[in-house]
PDB file of C-alpha atoms in Angstrom:
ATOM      1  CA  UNK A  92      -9.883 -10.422   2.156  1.00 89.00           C
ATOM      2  CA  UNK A  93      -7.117  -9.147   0.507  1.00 94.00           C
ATOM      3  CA  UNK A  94      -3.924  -6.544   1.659  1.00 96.00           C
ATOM      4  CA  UNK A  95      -1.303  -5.135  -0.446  1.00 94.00           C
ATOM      5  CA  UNK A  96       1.735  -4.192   0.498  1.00 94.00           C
ATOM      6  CA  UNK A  97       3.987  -1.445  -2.045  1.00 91.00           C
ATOM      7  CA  UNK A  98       7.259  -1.166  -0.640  1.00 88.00           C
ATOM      8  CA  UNK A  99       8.696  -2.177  -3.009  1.00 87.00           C
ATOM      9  CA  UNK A 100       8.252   1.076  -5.759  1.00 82.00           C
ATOM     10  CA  UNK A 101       6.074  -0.335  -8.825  1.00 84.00           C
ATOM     11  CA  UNK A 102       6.532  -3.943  -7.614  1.00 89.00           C
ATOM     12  CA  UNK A 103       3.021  -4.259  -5.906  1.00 93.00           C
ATOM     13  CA  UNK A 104       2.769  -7.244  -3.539  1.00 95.00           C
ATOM     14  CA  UNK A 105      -0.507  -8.619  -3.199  1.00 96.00           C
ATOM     15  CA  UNK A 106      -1.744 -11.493  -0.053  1.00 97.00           C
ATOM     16  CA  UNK A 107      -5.196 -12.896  -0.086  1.00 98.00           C
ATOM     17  CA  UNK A 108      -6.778 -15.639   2.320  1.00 98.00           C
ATOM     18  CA  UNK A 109      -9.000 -17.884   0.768  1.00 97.00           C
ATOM     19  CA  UNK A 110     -10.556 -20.746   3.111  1.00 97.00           C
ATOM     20  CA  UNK A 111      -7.029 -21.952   4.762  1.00 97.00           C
ATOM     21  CA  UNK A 112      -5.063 -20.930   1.704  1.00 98.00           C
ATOM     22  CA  UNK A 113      -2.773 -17.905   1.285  1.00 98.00           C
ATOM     23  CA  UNK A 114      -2.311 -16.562  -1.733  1.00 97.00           C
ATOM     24  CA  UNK A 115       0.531 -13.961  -2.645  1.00 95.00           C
ATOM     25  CA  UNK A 116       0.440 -12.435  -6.314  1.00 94.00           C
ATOM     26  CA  UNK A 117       3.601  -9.659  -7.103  1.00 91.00           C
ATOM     27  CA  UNK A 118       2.873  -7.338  -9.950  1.00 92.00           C
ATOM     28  CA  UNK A 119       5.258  -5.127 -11.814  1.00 88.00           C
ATOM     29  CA  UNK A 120       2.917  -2.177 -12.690  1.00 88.00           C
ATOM     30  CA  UNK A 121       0.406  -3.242 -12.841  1.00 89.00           C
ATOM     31  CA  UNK A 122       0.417  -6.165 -15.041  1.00 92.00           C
ATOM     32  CA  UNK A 123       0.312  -9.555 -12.825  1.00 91.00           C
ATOM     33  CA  UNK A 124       4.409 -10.942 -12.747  1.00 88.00           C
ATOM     34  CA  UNK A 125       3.806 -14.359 -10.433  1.00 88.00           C
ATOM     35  CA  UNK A 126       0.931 -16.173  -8.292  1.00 92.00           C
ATOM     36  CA  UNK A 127       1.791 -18.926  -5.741  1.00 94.00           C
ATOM     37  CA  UNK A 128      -0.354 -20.155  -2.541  1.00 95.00           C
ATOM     38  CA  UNK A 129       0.302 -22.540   0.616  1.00 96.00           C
ATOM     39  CA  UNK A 130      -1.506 -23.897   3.358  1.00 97.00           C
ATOM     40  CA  UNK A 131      -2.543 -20.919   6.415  1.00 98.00           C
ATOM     41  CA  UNK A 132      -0.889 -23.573   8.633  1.00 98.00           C
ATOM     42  CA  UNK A 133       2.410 -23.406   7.151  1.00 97.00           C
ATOM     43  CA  UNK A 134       2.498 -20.083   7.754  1.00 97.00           C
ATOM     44  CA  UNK A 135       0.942 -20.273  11.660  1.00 97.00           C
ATOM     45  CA  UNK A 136       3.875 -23.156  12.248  1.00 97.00           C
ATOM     46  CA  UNK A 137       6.416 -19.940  11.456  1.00 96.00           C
ATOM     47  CA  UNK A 138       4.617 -18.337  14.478  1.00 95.00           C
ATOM     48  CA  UNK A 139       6.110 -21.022  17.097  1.00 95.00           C
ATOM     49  CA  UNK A 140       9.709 -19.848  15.977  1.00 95.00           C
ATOM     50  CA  UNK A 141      11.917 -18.161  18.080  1.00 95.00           C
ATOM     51  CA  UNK A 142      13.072 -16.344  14.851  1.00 96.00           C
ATOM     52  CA  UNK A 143       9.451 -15.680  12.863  1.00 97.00           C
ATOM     53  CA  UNK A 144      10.886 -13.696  10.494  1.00 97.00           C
ATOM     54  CA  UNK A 145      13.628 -15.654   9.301  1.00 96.00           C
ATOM     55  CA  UNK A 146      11.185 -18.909   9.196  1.00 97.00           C
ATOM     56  CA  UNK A 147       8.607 -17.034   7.385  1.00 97.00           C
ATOM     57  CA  UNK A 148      11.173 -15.621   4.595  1.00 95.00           C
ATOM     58  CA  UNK A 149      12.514 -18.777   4.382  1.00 94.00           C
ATOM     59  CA  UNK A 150       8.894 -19.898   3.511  1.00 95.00           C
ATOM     60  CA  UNK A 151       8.209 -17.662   1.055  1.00 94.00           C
ATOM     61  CA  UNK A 152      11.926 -18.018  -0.582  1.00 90.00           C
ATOM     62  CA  UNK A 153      10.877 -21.800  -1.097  1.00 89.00           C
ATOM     63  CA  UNK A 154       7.459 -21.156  -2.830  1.00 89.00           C
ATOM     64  CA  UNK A 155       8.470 -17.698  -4.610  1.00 82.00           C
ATOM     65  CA  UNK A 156       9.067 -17.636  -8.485  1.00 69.00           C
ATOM     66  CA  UNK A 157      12.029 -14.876  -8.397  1.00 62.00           C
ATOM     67  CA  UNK A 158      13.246 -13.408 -11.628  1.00 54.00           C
ATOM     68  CA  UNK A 159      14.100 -10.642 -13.619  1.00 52.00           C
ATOM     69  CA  UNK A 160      16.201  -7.505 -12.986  1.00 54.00           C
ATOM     70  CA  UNK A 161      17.643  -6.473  -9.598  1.00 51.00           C
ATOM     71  CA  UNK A 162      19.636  -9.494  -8.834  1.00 50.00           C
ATOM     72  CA  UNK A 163      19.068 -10.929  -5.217  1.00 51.00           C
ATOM     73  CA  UNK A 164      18.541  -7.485  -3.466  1.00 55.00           C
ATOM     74  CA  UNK A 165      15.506  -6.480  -5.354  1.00 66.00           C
ATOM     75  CA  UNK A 166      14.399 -10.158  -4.439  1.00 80.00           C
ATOM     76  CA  UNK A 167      14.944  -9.912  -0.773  1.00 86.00           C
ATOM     77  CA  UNK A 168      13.027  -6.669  -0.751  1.00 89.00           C
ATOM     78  CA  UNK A 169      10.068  -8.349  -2.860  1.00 90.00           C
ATOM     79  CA  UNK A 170      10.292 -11.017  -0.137  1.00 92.00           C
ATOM     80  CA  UNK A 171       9.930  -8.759   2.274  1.00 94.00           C
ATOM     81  CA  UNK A 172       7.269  -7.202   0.691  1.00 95.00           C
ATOM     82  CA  UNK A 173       5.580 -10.530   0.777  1.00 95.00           C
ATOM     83  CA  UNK A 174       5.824 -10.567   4.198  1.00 97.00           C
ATOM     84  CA  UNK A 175       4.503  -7.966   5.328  1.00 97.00           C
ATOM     85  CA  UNK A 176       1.425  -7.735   2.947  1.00 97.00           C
ATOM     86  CA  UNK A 177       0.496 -11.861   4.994  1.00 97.00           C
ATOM     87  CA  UNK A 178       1.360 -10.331   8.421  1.00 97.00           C
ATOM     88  CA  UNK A 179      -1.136  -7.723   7.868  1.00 97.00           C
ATOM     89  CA  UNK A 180      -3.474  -9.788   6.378  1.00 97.00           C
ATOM     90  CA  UNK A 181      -3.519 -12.165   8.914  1.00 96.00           C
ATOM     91  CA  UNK A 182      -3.108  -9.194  11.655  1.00 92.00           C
TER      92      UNK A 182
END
């Protein structure tokens, strides 16, 4: 299964569970920018947080391959974007 999240204009954010993998691809248009995956668990051990959200960006922040224009707003926002595309997949 796979769920995308756009809210991030032209920056397409992409989450996919394979077996007890998730795997989160960003595109910019729609050419394919950066692919990364980590265990389902990791993610479920962000659910026992008092703070999920901050766990779970902090996650992604430690996997994600950030670059390009933007500076670190437009990579907060592509975090976030990351986010919510795995808490819908997994939803």
């Amino acid at each position: 299964m796979r769920v995308s999240d756009n809210g991030v204009q032209d920056h397409r954010q992409t989450a996919e569970l394979k077996g007890d993998q998730i795997i989160v691809t960003s595109y910019v248009g729609q050419k394919r920018a950066a692919s990364y995956s980590f265990p389902l668990s990791a993610w479920l051990t962000t659910l026992k947080e008092f703070n999920q959200s901050w766990y779970q960006i902090e996650l992604l922040r430690s996997l994600a391959v950030l670059s390009g224009d933007g500076g670190a707003g437009q990579g907060d926002r592509i975090l976030d974007s990351q986010q919510r595309a795995i808490n819908r997949l997994l939803n």
